[in-house]
Short mmCIF file of C-alpha atoms and ligand atoms in Angstrom, two decimals:
data_model
loop_
_atom_site.label_atom_id
_atom_site.label_comp_id
_atom_site.label_asym_id
_atom_site.label_seq_id
_atom_site.Cartn_x
_atom_site.Cartn_y
_atom_site.Cartn_z
CA UNK A 1 185.59 75.50 91.83
CA UNK A 2 188.07 78.26 92.54
CA UNK A 3 189.58 79.05 95.91
CA UNK A 4 191.25 82.34 96.81
CA UNK A 5 193.58 81.28 99.60
CA UNK A 6 194.69 83.20 102.65
CA UNK A 7 193.59 86.76 101.92
CA UNK A 8 192.30 89.44 104.27
CA UNK A 9 188.64 88.88 103.54
CA UNK A 10 186.36 91.86 104.06
CA UNK A 11 182.58 91.70 104.36
CA UNK A 12 181.20 95.22 104.64
CA UNK A 13 177.68 93.98 105.38
CA UNK A 14 178.69 92.37 108.66
CA UNK A 15 181.61 94.75 109.15
CA UNK A 16 184.09 91.92 109.55
CA UNK A 17 187.63 91.26 108.41
CA UNK A 18 189.28 87.83 108.73
CA UNK A 19 192.16 85.94 107.19
CA UNK A 20 190.34 83.22 105.30
CA UNK A 21 189.86 81.33 102.05
CA UNK A 22 187.01 82.16 99.68
CA UNK A 23 185.50 79.40 97.55
CA UNK A 24 183.72 80.29 94.31
CA UNK A 25 181.61 77.94 92.25
CA UNK A 26 180.06 79.23 89.05
CA UNK A 27 178.86 82.75 89.72
CA UNK A 28 178.54 82.45 93.50
CA UNK A 29 180.58 82.44 96.67
CA UNK A 30 179.96 79.02 98.22
CA UNK A 31 182.19 79.09 101.29
CA UNK A 32 184.31 81.48 103.34
CA UNK A 33 186.55 80.14 106.09
CA UNK A 34 189.92 78.79 107.12
CA UNK A 35 191.64 75.93 105.30
CA UNK A 36 189.11 75.52 102.48
CA UNK A 37 192.06 75.30 100.11
CA UNK A 38 193.45 72.18 101.79
CA UNK A 39 190.06 70.47 101.51
CA UNK A 40 189.29 71.78 98.04
CA UNK A 41 192.63 70.86 96.50
CA UNK A 42 191.92 67.19 96.93
CA UNK A 43 188.74 67.70 94.90
CA UNK A 44 190.56 69.42 92.07
CA UNK A 45 189.67 73.04 92.84
CA UNK A 46 191.91 75.71 91.34
CA UNK A 47 193.72 77.51 94.15
CA UNK A 48 195.04 81.07 93.86
CA UNK A 49 197.21 82.27 96.71
CA UNK A 50 196.22 85.78 97.83
CA UNK A 51 198.16 85.94 101.09
CA UNK A 52 198.69 89.52 102.21
CA UNK A 53 196.11 90.85 99.75
CA UNK A 54 192.70 92.34 100.55
CA UNK A 55 189.69 90.42 99.19
CA UNK A 56 186.31 92.12 99.05
CA UNK A 57 183.14 92.52 97.00
CA UNK A 58 183.76 94.33 93.71
CA UNK A 59 182.92 98.01 93.57
CA UNK A 60 179.43 99.01 92.46
CA UNK A 61 179.60 102.31 90.57
CA UNK A 62 176.25 104.10 90.58
CA UNK A 63 177.48 106.77 88.19
CA UNK A 64 179.27 105.60 85.05
CA UNK A 65 178.60 107.01 81.59
CA UNK A 66 181.14 104.84 79.75
CA UNK A 67 178.81 102.37 77.89
CA UNK A 68 181.84 100.84 76.23
CA UNK A 69 184.29 97.99 76.45
CA UNK A 70 187.24 100.39 76.62
CA UNK A 71 185.74 102.37 79.47
CA UNK A 72 184.70 99.27 81.38
CA UNK A 73 188.21 97.84 81.11
CA UNK A 74 189.65 100.98 82.71
CA UNK A 75 187.05 100.64 85.45
CA UNK A 76 187.84 96.92 85.91
CA UNK A 77 191.45 97.79 86.67
CA UNK A 78 190.07 100.32 89.19
CA UNK A 79 188.26 97.49 91.05
CA UNK A 80 184.75 98.00 89.66
CA UNK A 81 182.54 94.99 88.85
CA UNK A 82 179.20 96.79 88.27
CA UNK A 83 178.75 100.03 86.30
CA UNK A 84 175.38 101.76 86.38
CA UNK A 85 174.42 104.95 84.54
CA UNK A 86 171.81 106.29 86.93
CA UNK A 87 172.32 110.08 86.73
CA UNK A 88 171.71 110.51 83.00
CA UNK A 89 170.11 107.19 82.08
CA UNK A 90 169.38 106.06 78.53
CA UNK A 91 166.14 105.92 76.56
CA UNK A 92 164.70 103.61 75.34
CA UNK A 93 166.17 101.53 78.11
CA UNK A 94 165.24 98.29 76.32
CA UNK A 95 167.46 99.39 73.45
CA UNK A 96 170.33 100.21 75.83
CA UNK A 97 170.19 96.77 77.44
CA UNK A 98 169.92 95.02 74.06
CA UNK A 99 172.94 96.85 72.64
CA UNK A 100 175.10 96.15 75.70
CA UNK A 101 174.18 92.45 75.50
CA UNK A 102 174.91 92.30 71.77
CA UNK A 103 178.29 94.05 72.07
CA UNK A 104 179.33 92.14 75.17
CA UNK A 105 180.25 93.80 78.42
CA UNK A 106 183.20 93.25 80.71
CA UNK A 107 181.29 94.42 83.81
CA UNK A 108 177.67 94.27 84.94
CA UNK A 109 175.57 97.16 83.64
CA UNK A 110 172.31 98.97 84.08
CA UNK A 111 170.57 102.23 83.22
CA UNK A 112 167.97 104.51 84.72
CA UNK A 113 165.03 106.07 82.90
CA UNK A 114 166.27 109.29 81.31
CA UNK A 115 164.33 112.37 82.39
CA UNK A 116 166.41 114.35 79.87
CA UNK A 117 165.46 112.11 76.95
CA UNK A 118 161.82 111.98 78.04
CA UNK A 119 161.71 115.78 78.01
CA UNK A 120 163.49 115.86 74.64
CA UNK A 121 160.88 113.48 73.22
CA UNK A 122 158.00 115.66 74.37
CA UNK A 123 159.47 119.17 74.02
CA UNK A 124 161.53 118.70 70.85
CA UNK A 125 159.90 115.74 69.12
CA UNK A 126 163.21 113.90 69.43
CA UNK A 127 163.47 110.14 69.01
CA UNK A 128 166.06 109.06 71.55
CA UNK A 129 168.24 106.11 70.53
CA UNK A 130 169.84 105.30 73.89
CA UNK A 131 172.83 107.39 72.85
CA UNK A 132 174.44 109.57 75.50
CA UNK A 133 176.22 111.71 72.87
CA UNK A 134 172.93 112.64 71.23
CA UNK A 135 171.39 113.33 74.63
CA UNK A 136 174.21 115.71 75.52
CA UNK A 137 173.57 117.72 72.35
CA UNK A 138 170.09 118.80 73.48
CA UNK A 139 171.04 119.97 76.96
CA UNK A 140 171.86 123.48 75.75
CA UNK A 141 168.57 123.88 73.86
CA UNK A 142 166.34 126.54 75.46
CA UNK A 143 163.24 124.66 74.27
CA UNK A 144 164.44 121.62 76.19
CA UNK A 145 165.37 123.71 79.24
CA UNK A 146 162.02 125.46 79.72
CA UNK A 147 159.25 124.37 82.10
CA UNK A 148 156.75 121.92 80.67
CA UNK A 149 153.06 122.64 80.17
CA UNK A 150 150.73 120.41 82.23
CA UNK A 151 150.09 118.14 79.24
CA UNK A 152 153.78 117.94 78.38
CA UNK A 153 154.62 117.08 81.95
CA UNK A 154 151.99 114.34 81.99
CA UNK A 155 153.38 112.99 78.71
CA UNK A 156 156.98 112.69 79.89
CA UNK A 157 155.92 111.27 83.24
CA UNK A 158 154.09 108.52 81.30
CA UNK A 159 157.23 107.87 79.28
CA UNK A 160 159.30 107.58 82.44
CA UNK A 161 156.83 105.17 83.98
CA UNK A 162 156.89 102.94 80.90
CA UNK A 163 160.70 102.91 81.10
CA UNK A 164 160.49 101.82 84.74
CA UNK A 165 158.11 99.05 83.68
CA UNK A 166 160.71 98.00 81.11
CA UNK A 167 163.35 97.56 83.83
CA UNK A 168 164.97 100.99 84.12
CA UNK A 169 166.76 101.41 87.45
CA UNK A 170 164.92 104.44 88.82
CA UNK A 171 164.88 107.89 87.24
CA UNK A 172 167.95 109.92 86.27
CA UNK A 173 167.36 113.67 86.53
CA UNK A 174 169.78 116.19 84.96
CA UNK A 175 168.10 119.08 86.76
CA UNK A 176 171.30 121.14 86.73
CA UNK A 177 170.93 121.43 82.95
CA UNK A 178 167.38 122.81 83.12
CA UNK A 179 167.67 124.72 86.38
CA UNK A 180 164.90 127.29 85.78
CA UNK A 181 162.14 124.69 85.54
CA UNK A 182 159.18 124.70 87.90
CA UNK A 183 160.17 122.82 91.09
CA UNK A 184 156.72 121.26 91.03
CA UNK A 185 157.87 119.14 88.08
CA UNK A 186 160.58 117.61 90.23
CA UNK A 187 158.05 116.84 92.95
CA UNK A 188 156.05 114.88 90.38
CA UNK A 189 159.17 112.89 89.50
CA UNK A 190 159.72 112.17 93.19
CA UNK A 191 156.11 111.02 93.56
CA UNK A 192 156.52 108.68 90.58
CA UNK A 193 159.63 107.17 92.19
CA UNK A 194 157.77 106.76 95.49
CA UNK A 195 154.74 105.16 93.83
CA UNK A 196 156.85 102.67 91.86
CA UNK A 197 159.19 101.89 94.76
CA UNK A 198 162.21 103.07 92.76
CA UNK A 199 164.51 106.06 93.31
CA UNK A 200 165.74 109.26 91.69
CA UNK A 201 169.36 110.12 90.84
CA UNK A 202 169.83 113.84 90.47
CA UNK A 203 172.45 116.25 89.23
CA UNK A 204 171.01 119.11 91.28
CA UNK A 205 170.22 122.55 89.93
CA UNK A 206 172.31 125.55 91.03
CA UNK A 207 172.70 126.01 94.75
CA UNK A 208 171.70 129.32 96.29
CA UNK A 209 175.30 130.55 96.76
CA UNK A 210 175.89 130.27 93.00
CA UNK A 211 172.55 131.68 91.89
CA UNK A 212 170.48 133.69 94.36
CA UNK A 213 167.69 133.78 91.76
CA UNK A 214 167.38 130.00 91.46
CA UNK A 215 163.75 128.80 91.83
CA UNK A 216 165.01 126.62 94.72
CA UNK A 217 168.42 125.71 96.12
CA UNK A 218 169.35 122.54 94.20
CA UNK A 219 170.37 120.49 97.22
CA UNK A 220 167.46 121.70 99.36
CA UNK A 221 165.18 120.55 96.53
CA UNK A 222 166.32 116.94 97.07
CA UNK A 223 165.73 117.18 100.79
CA UNK A 224 162.31 118.77 100.37
CA UNK A 225 161.12 116.33 97.71
CA UNK A 226 162.35 113.33 99.70
CA UNK A 227 160.46 114.52 102.77
CA UNK A 228 157.27 115.31 100.84
CA UNK A 229 157.19 112.18 98.67
CA UNK A 230 158.86 109.57 100.82
CA UNK A 231 160.93 108.56 97.79
CA UNK A 232 164.51 107.33 97.93
CA UNK A 233 166.51 110.20 96.42
CA UNK A 234 170.19 110.14 95.53
CA UNK A 235 172.28 113.32 95.36
CA UNK A 236 174.94 112.87 92.66
CA UNK A 237 178.55 114.13 92.93
CA UNK A 238 178.12 116.46 95.92
CA UNK A 239 181.73 117.60 95.41
CA UNK A 240 181.12 119.14 91.97
CA UNK A 241 177.74 120.77 92.58
CA UNK A 242 178.66 122.15 96.03
CA UNK A 243 182.35 123.03 95.56
CA UNK A 244 183.39 125.40 98.36
CA UNK A 245 179.90 125.17 99.94
CA UNK A 246 180.09 121.44 100.52
CA UNK A 247 179.93 121.75 104.32
CA UNK A 248 176.62 123.60 104.14
CA UNK A 249 175.17 121.05 101.69
CA UNK A 250 176.39 118.05 103.67
CA UNK A 251 174.87 119.54 106.83
CA UNK A 252 171.55 119.85 105.02
CA UNK A 253 171.67 116.20 103.93
CA UNK A 254 172.69 115.16 107.42
CA UNK A 255 169.66 116.74 109.05
CA UNK A 256 167.34 115.29 106.38
CA UNK A 257 168.69 111.81 107.05
CA UNK A 258 168.35 112.35 110.80
CA UNK A 259 164.70 113.24 110.16
CA UNK A 260 164.20 109.91 108.40
CA UNK A 261 164.37 111.01 104.75
CA UNK A 262 165.74 108.43 102.32
CA UNK A 263 168.51 110.64 100.98
CA UNK A 264 171.83 109.20 99.81
CA UNK A 265 174.89 110.99 98.46
CA UNK A 266 177.99 110.28 96.39
CA UNK A 267 181.32 112.00 95.68
CA UNK A 268 184.46 111.56 93.59
CA UNK A 269 187.96 112.72 94.59
CA UNK A 270 188.78 115.23 91.84
CA UNK A 271 188.72 119.01 91.69
CA UNK A 272 187.52 119.14 88.08
CA UNK A 273 184.28 118.05 86.50
CA UNK A 274 183.47 116.94 82.98
CA UNK A 275 180.37 117.60 80.93
CA UNK A 276 179.02 118.97 77.65
CA UNK A 277 180.19 122.48 76.86
CA UNK A 278 176.60 123.56 76.11
CA UNK A 279 175.58 123.00 79.74
CA UNK A 280 173.52 125.78 81.31
CA UNK A 281 176.08 126.35 84.06
CA UNK A 282 178.93 126.89 81.55
CA UNK A 283 177.28 129.92 79.91
CA UNK A 284 179.74 132.85 79.95
CA UNK A 285 177.46 134.83 82.26
CA UNK A 286 177.27 131.92 84.73
CA UNK A 287 181.01 131.32 85.16
CA UNK A 288 181.57 134.26 87.49
CA UNK A 289 179.19 132.83 90.08
CA UNK A 290 181.69 130.01 90.59
CA UNK A 291 184.84 132.13 90.21
CA UNK A 292 185.61 130.48 86.87
CA UNK A 293 187.03 131.86 83.62
CA UNK A 294 186.67 130.54 80.07
CA UNK A 295 190.23 129.23 80.58
CA UNK A 296 188.92 126.96 83.38
CA UNK A 297 187.39 124.90 80.54
CA UNK A 298 189.35 122.53 78.31
CA UNK A 299 187.92 120.50 75.44
CA UNK A 300 188.54 116.78 75.88
CA UNK A 301 189.10 115.76 72.26
CA UNK A 302 191.35 118.60 71.08
CA UNK A 303 192.85 119.68 74.40
CA UNK A 304 191.93 123.28 73.53
CA UNK A 305 191.83 125.54 76.56
CA UNK A 306 189.03 128.02 75.92
CA UNK A 307 190.72 131.40 75.42
CA UNK A 308 187.87 133.87 75.65
CA UNK A 309 184.18 134.52 76.14
CA UNK A 310 183.82 134.84 72.37
CA UNK A 311 185.37 131.43 71.79
CA UNK A 312 183.23 129.85 74.52
CA UNK A 313 180.11 131.31 72.93
CA UNK A 314 181.17 129.97 69.54
CA UNK A 315 181.87 126.46 70.86
CA UNK A 316 178.53 126.34 72.69
CA UNK A 317 176.73 127.28 69.49
CA UNK A 318 178.56 124.98 67.08
CA UNK A 319 179.03 121.81 69.14
CA UNK A 320 177.07 122.00 72.41
CA UNK A 321 177.56 118.30 73.12
CA UNK A 322 181.37 118.51 72.99
CA UNK A 323 182.77 117.09 76.21
CA UNK A 324 185.04 119.31 78.29
CA UNK A 325 186.87 119.23 81.61
CA UNK A 326 186.10 122.10 84.00
CA UNK A 327 188.46 122.93 86.88
CA UNK A 328 186.41 124.12 89.85
CA UNK A 329 188.80 123.42 92.73
CA UNK A 330 192.58 123.61 92.97
CA UNK A 331 193.64 120.08 93.92
CA UNK A 332 197.09 121.41 94.87
CA UNK A 333 195.68 123.79 97.49
CA UNK A 334 195.38 122.25 100.99
CA UNK A 335 192.03 123.97 101.57
CA UNK A 336 190.47 122.63 98.38
CA UNK A 337 191.95 119.15 98.87
CA UNK A 338 190.37 119.16 102.34
CA UNK A 339 186.97 119.93 100.79
CA UNK A 340 187.23 116.83 98.62
CA UNK A 341 188.35 114.82 101.62
CA UNK A 342 185.33 115.97 103.65
CA UNK A 343 182.91 115.11 100.83
CA UNK A 344 184.24 111.54 100.86
CA UNK A 345 184.53 111.32 104.65
CA UNK A 346 180.89 112.34 105.22
CA UNK A 347 179.04 109.48 106.96
CA UNK A 348 177.68 107.04 104.37
CA UNK A 349 179.00 109.09 101.43
CA UNK A 350 179.26 106.67 98.49
CA UNK A 351 182.20 106.63 96.07
CA UNK A 352 180.94 107.01 92.49
CA UNK A 353 183.11 107.90 89.52
CA UNK A 354 181.00 109.83 87.00
CA UNK A 355 183.20 107.96 84.49
CA UNK A 356 183.05 109.41 80.98
CA UNK A 357 183.57 107.58 77.69
CA UNK A 358 187.04 107.62 76.16
CA UNK A 359 187.18 109.66 72.95
CA UNK A 360 189.82 109.24 70.26
CA UNK A 361 190.83 111.89 67.72
CA UNK A 362 188.94 110.05 64.94
CA UNK A 363 185.70 110.48 66.91
CA UNK A 364 185.41 106.88 68.06
CA UNK A 365 184.40 106.17 71.65
CA UNK A 366 185.20 102.49 72.00
CA UNK A 367 187.96 100.04 71.19
CA UNK A 368 188.44 96.32 71.71
CA UNK A 369 192.20 96.79 71.59
CA UNK A 370 194.13 96.43 74.81
CA UNK A 371 196.21 98.25 75.89
CA UNK A 372 194.02 101.06 74.61
CA UNK A 373 195.18 102.77 71.41
CA UNK A 374 197.14 105.97 72.02
CA UNK A 375 195.43 109.34 72.01
CA UNK A 376 192.30 108.43 73.96
CA UNK A 377 190.99 111.28 76.08
CA UNK A 378 188.62 111.40 79.04
CA UNK A 379 188.49 112.70 82.60
CA UNK A 380 190.97 110.82 84.85
CA UNK A 381 188.09 109.93 87.19
CA UNK A 382 187.09 107.30 84.60
CA UNK A 383 190.19 105.23 85.30
CA UNK A 384 191.15 106.36 88.77
CA UNK A 385 188.27 107.22 91.11
CA UNK A 386 188.23 104.09 93.25
CA UNK A 387 191.99 103.52 93.51
CA UNK A 388 192.51 107.19 94.30
CA UNK A 389 189.85 107.00 97.02
CA UNK A 390 191.49 103.89 98.52
CA UNK A 391 194.93 105.47 98.39
CA UNK A 392 193.79 108.73 100.00
CA UNK A 393 191.21 107.48 102.48
CA UNK A 394 192.68 104.12 103.55
CA UNK A 395 196.39 104.01 102.80
CA UNK A 396 197.55 107.62 103.24
CA UNK A 397 195.22 109.06 105.88
CA UNK A 398 193.63 106.05 107.57
CA UNK A 399 190.29 107.88 107.46
CA UNK A 400 188.66 104.60 106.44
CA UNK A 401 189.40 101.04 107.47
CA UNK A 402 189.27 98.53 104.61
CA UNK A 403 185.86 97.45 105.86
CA UNK A 404 184.66 101.03 105.72
CA UNK A 405 186.13 101.47 102.23
CA UNK A 406 184.21 98.45 100.93
CA UNK A 407 181.08 99.75 102.65
CA UNK A 408 181.43 103.04 100.68
CA UNK A 409 182.48 101.47 97.39
CA UNK A 410 180.41 98.25 97.28
CA UNK A 411 177.79 97.66 99.97
CA UNK A 412 176.07 101.06 100.26
CA UNK A 413 175.78 101.59 96.48
CA UNK A 414 174.34 98.10 95.98
CA UNK A 415 171.81 98.87 98.71
CA UNK A 416 170.69 102.03 96.91
CA UNK A 417 169.22 99.91 94.10
CA UNK A 418 168.62 96.59 95.90
CA UNK A 419 165.08 97.52 96.91
CA UNK A 420 163.92 97.45 93.28
CA UNK A 421 166.72 95.55 91.49
CA UNK A 422 166.76 91.93 92.69
CA UNK A 423 170.16 91.24 91.07
CA UNK A 424 171.78 93.82 93.36
CA UNK A 425 170.76 91.98 96.54
CA UNK A 426 173.61 89.49 96.16
CA UNK A 427 176.16 92.20 95.37
CA UNK A 428 178.21 94.50 97.58
CA UNK A 429 178.86 91.95 100.35
CA UNK A 430 181.00 88.84 100.72
CA UNK A 431 179.58 85.68 102.24
CA UNK A 432 177.97 82.41 101.25
CA UNK A 433 175.37 83.16 98.57
CA UNK A 434 176.93 86.42 97.43
CA UNK A 435 177.71 86.85 93.74
CA UNK A 436 181.29 86.04 92.79
CA UNK A 437 182.00 89.67 91.89
CA UNK A 438 185.26 90.00 93.79
CA UNK A 439 188.23 92.33 93.82
CA UNK A 440 191.63 91.40 95.23
CA UNK A 441 193.67 94.50 96.05
CA UNK A 442 197.34 94.84 96.96
CA UNK A 443 197.26 97.40 99.80
CA UNK A 444 200.95 98.16 99.32
CA UNK A 445 200.61 99.38 95.73
CA UNK A 446 196.99 100.42 95.11
CA UNK A 447 196.92 103.78 93.35
CA UNK A 448 195.43 105.73 90.50
CA UNK A 449 197.79 106.66 87.67
CA UNK A 450 195.47 108.59 85.37
CA UNK A 451 196.14 112.32 85.15
CA UNK A 452 194.47 115.22 83.37
CA UNK A 453 197.27 115.04 80.77
CA UNK A 454 197.30 111.26 80.48
CA UNK A 455 193.80 110.20 81.57
CA UNK A 456 193.67 106.61 80.29
CA UNK A 457 196.54 105.24 82.36
CA UNK A 458 194.98 102.31 84.25
CA UNK A 459 195.13 102.16 88.03
CA UNK A 460 197.54 99.74 89.71
CA UNK A 461 197.05 97.43 92.66
CA UNK A 462 194.00 95.46 91.53
CA UNK A 463 195.64 92.01 91.39
CA UNK A 464 192.54 90.03 90.49
CA UNK A 465 188.99 90.89 89.52
CA UNK A 466 186.24 88.32 89.20
CA UNK A 467 182.92 89.17 87.57
CA UNK A 468 180.25 86.50 87.90
CA UNK A 469 183.00 84.05 88.81
CA UNK A 470 185.11 84.82 85.71
CA UNK A 471 188.54 86.42 85.88
CA UNK A 472 188.55 89.79 84.13
CA UNK A 473 191.87 90.72 85.74
CA UNK A 474 194.35 88.04 86.81
CA UNK A 475 197.77 88.76 88.32
CA UNK A 476 197.27 92.41 87.41
CA UNK A 477 196.64 91.70 83.71
CA UNK A 478 193.39 92.16 81.88
CA UNK A 479 191.89 89.14 80.09
CA UNK A 480 190.88 90.52 76.69
CA UNK A 481 188.55 87.58 76.07
CA UNK A 482 186.42 88.06 79.18
CA UNK A 483 182.90 89.47 78.75
CA UNK A 484 181.01 88.18 81.78
CA UNK A 485 178.95 91.34 82.41
CA UNK A 486 175.22 90.87 82.89
CA UNK A 487 172.29 93.28 82.98
CA UNK A 488 170.87 94.63 86.23
CA UNK A 489 167.24 95.62 85.86
CA UNK A 490 164.42 96.83 88.04
CA UNK A 491 161.51 94.54 88.85
CA UNK A 492 158.61 96.64 90.10
CA UNK A 493 156.51 95.03 92.77
ZN1 ZN B 501 176.41 115.26 86.68
#
């Protein structure tokens, strides 16, 4: 038995904060209340004093592409206890779960069924190997991007359904990478989610302000499909797909929710995105719609800032899966910073990182070394999203109470998958019977430290992190021997 003594204990499910002790036995919280430590000490429980610190359920990240020990360690120091890749997904999902279990994972993990890989299987004859890097390579392929024939559509819908049967956590839809496809295809995906009681997680196609010729406004498509199908539909990173039109998009989502649609939304607090350079929306002729230049794009591995249209065209042809960082807002401008603030402040907006794997100059994307070897590159959101959100929204502006912060970072995201993932039902809240996935934060120091120049600097202020009752972080230091992460899978009813 372990007792965290005297912290400010937050339960976002009940909306309560109290100074109390938290008792953990095995992987569960077994008691919350005053003076447990005094009683427990006589029975030999280990007692850790957390006076003055905030104790809450670990963060549940619905949008993490890291799939690595290195990436998960950065996220652990950012307060995350569960990392789910729901936007892109991996196929075959069975393979993804088996590999994570064989390698060992620091944090809990799970994957959606990959719409992108299902289309690649049918359109290109690809054989996906649950490898995000390979999946990124196909996103620029016109044969992958085109609309499916009726028989092709039926074939990839069958693939997606078999992935859901195998435990995939809903369906991840990279619509923004195939944005000219027939909107009727997306409706079929929504109907599949509704029929199976799961959900969709969508990177939306271009919004109308960016492309007046789009078959449908990308955000309106979510709202329409949710209303027509009744499915639970999650709008990924509303900050990066809406940019300076975020107020219009959030208003749209607000009215859909008021009408009873099961629409949820997430955001991360950065003014740059990160994706494969072959993405549809990074074509030279598409940049102008967003007020971008080739120089708005920087390659992650080499640091090369793209100098010209000719160079961009060359990079897209030779290495379309190369990961880049794209600046779409100016974080230093008060107006743009306010846009990011509003995306997070929106009622029920969920914090999700869109964490990307760390890449080293030799091409590797994982390391068991800690601290991480020098030279690793990624987007700073990988290491800093949650601490930055806490610093900005709780500490600096008071926009959120701690209870509200844990509701955005832990409870609401767990609820998005809890309907079809039984393991998520005991996550995201703190009370007797909850999983012992706990984060202990120092409110005086919590902050991100990762920057665009130095993106693998871990956040500070996470004093302790327990995953399934095991310390991953203790007294601010990572335990390099801790691999308590477990799979989170769907169980269709
Ligand atoms: Zn995305």
